[in-house]
C-alpha positions as YAML, in Angstrom:
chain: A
units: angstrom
residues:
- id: 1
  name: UNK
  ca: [0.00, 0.00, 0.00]
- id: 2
  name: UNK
  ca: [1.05, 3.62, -0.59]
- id: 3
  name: UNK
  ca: [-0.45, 6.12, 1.23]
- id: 4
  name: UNK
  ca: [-0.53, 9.95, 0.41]
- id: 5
  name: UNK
  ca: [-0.81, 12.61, 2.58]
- id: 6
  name: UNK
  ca: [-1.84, 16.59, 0.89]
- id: 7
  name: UNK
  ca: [-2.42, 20.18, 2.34]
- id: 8
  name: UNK
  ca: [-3.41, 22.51, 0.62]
- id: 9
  name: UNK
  ca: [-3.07, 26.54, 0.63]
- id: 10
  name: UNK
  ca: [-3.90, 29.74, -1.26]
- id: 11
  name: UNK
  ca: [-2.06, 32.13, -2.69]
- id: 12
  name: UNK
  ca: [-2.46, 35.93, -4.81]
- id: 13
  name: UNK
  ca: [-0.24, 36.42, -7.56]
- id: 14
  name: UNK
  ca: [-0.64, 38.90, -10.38]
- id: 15
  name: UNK
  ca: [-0.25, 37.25, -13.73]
- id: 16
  name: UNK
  ca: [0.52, 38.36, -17.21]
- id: 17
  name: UNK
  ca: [0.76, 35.50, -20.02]
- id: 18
  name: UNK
  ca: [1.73, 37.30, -23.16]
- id: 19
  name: UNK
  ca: [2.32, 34.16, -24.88]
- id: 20
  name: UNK
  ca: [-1.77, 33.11, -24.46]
- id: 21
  name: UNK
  ca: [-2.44, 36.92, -25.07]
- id: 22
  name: UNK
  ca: [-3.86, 37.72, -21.34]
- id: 23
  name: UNK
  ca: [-2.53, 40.89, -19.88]
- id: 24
  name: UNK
  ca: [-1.83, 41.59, -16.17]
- id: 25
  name: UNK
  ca: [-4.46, 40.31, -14.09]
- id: 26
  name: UNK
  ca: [-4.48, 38.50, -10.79]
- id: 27
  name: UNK
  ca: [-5.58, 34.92, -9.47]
- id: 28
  name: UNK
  ca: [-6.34, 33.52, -5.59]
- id: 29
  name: UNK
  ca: [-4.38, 30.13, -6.61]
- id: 30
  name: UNK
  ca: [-5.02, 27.08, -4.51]
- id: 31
  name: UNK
  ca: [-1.93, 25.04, -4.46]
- id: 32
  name: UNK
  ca: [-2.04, 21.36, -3.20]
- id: 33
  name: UNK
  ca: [1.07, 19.23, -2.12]
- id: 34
  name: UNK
  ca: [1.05, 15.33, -2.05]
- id: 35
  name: UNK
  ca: [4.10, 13.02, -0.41]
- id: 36
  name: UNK
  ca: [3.63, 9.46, -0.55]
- id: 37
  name: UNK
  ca: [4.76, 6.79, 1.54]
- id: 38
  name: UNK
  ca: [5.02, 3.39, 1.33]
- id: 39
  name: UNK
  ca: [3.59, 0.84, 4.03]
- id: 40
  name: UNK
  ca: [5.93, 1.27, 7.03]
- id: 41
  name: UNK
  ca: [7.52, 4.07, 6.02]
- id: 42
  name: UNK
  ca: [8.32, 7.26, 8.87]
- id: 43
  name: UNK
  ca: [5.60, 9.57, 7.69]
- id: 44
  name: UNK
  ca: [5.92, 13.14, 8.21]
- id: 45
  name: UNK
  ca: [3.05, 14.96, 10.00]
- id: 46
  name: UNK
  ca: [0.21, 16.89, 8.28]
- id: 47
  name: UNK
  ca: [1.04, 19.99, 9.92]
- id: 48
  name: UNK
  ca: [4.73, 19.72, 8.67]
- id: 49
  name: UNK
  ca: [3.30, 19.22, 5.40]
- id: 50
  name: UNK
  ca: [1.50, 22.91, 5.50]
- id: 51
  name: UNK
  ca: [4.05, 24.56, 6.88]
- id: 52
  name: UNK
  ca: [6.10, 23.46, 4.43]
- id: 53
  name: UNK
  ca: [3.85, 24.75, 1.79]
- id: 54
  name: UNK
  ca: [2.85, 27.81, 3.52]
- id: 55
  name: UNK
  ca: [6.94, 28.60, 3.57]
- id: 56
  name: UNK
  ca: [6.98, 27.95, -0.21]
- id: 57
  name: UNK
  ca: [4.35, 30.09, -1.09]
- id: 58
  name: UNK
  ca: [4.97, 32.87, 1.21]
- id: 59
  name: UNK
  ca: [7.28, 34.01, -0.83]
- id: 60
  name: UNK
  ca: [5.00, 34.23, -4.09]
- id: 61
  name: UNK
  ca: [2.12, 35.82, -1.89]
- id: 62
  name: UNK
  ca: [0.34, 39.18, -3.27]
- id: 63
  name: UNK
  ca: [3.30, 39.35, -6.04]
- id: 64
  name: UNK
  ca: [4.10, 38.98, -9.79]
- id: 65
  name: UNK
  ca: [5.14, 35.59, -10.93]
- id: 66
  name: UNK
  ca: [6.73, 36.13, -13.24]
- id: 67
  name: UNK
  ca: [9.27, 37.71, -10.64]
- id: 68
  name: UNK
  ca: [9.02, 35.07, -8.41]
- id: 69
  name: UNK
  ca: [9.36, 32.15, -10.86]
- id: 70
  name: UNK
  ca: [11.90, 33.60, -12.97]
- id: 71
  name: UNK
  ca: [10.14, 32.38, -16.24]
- id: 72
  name: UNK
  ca: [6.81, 33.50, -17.96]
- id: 73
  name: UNK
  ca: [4.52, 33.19, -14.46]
- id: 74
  name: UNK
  ca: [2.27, 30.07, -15.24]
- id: 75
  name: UNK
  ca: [0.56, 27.90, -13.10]
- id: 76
  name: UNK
  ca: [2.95, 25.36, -14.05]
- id: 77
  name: UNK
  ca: [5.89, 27.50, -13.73]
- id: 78
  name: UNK
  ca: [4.61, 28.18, -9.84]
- id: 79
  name: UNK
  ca: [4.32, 24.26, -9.55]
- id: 80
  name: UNK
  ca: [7.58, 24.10, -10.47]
- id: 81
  name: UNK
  ca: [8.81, 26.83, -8.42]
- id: 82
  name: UNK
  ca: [6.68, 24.97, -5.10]
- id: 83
  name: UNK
  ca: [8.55, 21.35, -6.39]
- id: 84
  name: UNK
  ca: [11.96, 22.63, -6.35]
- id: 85
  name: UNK
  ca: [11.39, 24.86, -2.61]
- id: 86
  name: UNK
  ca: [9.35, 21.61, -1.13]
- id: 87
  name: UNK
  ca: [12.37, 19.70, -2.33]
- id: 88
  name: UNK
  ca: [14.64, 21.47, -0.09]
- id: 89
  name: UNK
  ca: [12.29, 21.47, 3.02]
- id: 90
  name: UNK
  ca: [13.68, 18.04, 4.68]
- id: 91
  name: UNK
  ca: [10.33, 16.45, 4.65]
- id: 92
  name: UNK
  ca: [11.00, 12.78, 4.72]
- id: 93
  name: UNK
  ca: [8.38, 11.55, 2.07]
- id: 94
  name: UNK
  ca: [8.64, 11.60, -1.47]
- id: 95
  name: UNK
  ca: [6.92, 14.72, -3.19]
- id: 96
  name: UNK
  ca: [4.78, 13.05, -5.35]
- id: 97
  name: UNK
  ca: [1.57, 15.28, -6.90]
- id: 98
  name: UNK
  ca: [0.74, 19.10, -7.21]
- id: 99
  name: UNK
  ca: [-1.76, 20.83, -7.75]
- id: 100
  name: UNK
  ca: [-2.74, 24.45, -8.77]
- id: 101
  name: UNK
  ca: [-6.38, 25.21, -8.79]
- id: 102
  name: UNK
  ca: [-8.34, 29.00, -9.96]
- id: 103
  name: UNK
  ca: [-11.99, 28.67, -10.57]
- id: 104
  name: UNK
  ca: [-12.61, 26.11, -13.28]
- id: 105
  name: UNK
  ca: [-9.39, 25.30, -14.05]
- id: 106
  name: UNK
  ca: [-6.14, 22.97, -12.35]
- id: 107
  name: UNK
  ca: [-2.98, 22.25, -13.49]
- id: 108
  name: UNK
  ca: [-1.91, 18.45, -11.71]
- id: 109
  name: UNK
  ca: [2.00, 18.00, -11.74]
- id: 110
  name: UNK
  ca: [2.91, 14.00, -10.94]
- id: 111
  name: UNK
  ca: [6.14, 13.57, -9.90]
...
């Protein structure tokens, strides 16, 4: 058995995707964060697991993405940017889904 344990948290960024022709605007983005672990496997505690996130995301919070990320500011390029700062958080489990949410649409990342 694996088992997967997520939190989830919002964040504001202003966006501007020139390459899909939308100009500045801003989103509330709900980001989740998955780590799996196998049966037996330490787990790390829920909690850890949001504060984690929180950290990673506190530093994209009410600003331009594009800044943050250091690419165009997509939703992927912020799962990307939450992958590589999760990845340096020391939580034991393997980082193994994202997800970025605005209304009616998600972008999943499996890793």
């Amino acid at each position: 058995m694996e088992w997967s344990l997520c939190a989830s948290s919002t964040v504001s960024v202003a966006m501007r995707l020139e390459s899909m022709g939308y100009g500045l605007h801003g989103h509330d983005v709900e980001v989740t964060a998955c780590y799996c672990y196998g049966e037996g496997e330490a787990r790390d505690d829920l909690e850890a697991i949001g504060a984690a996130l929180d950290s990673a995301l506190s530093r994209a919070n009410r600003r331009p993405l594009w800044e943050v990320t250091g690419r165009e500011g997509t939703l992927e390029d912020l799962l990307e940017y939450v992958a590589r700062s999760l990845s340096a958080s020391g939580l034991r489990g393997r980082l193994c889904y994202l997800r970025a949410r605005v209304p009616g649409r998600e972008v999943e990342l499996r890793l």
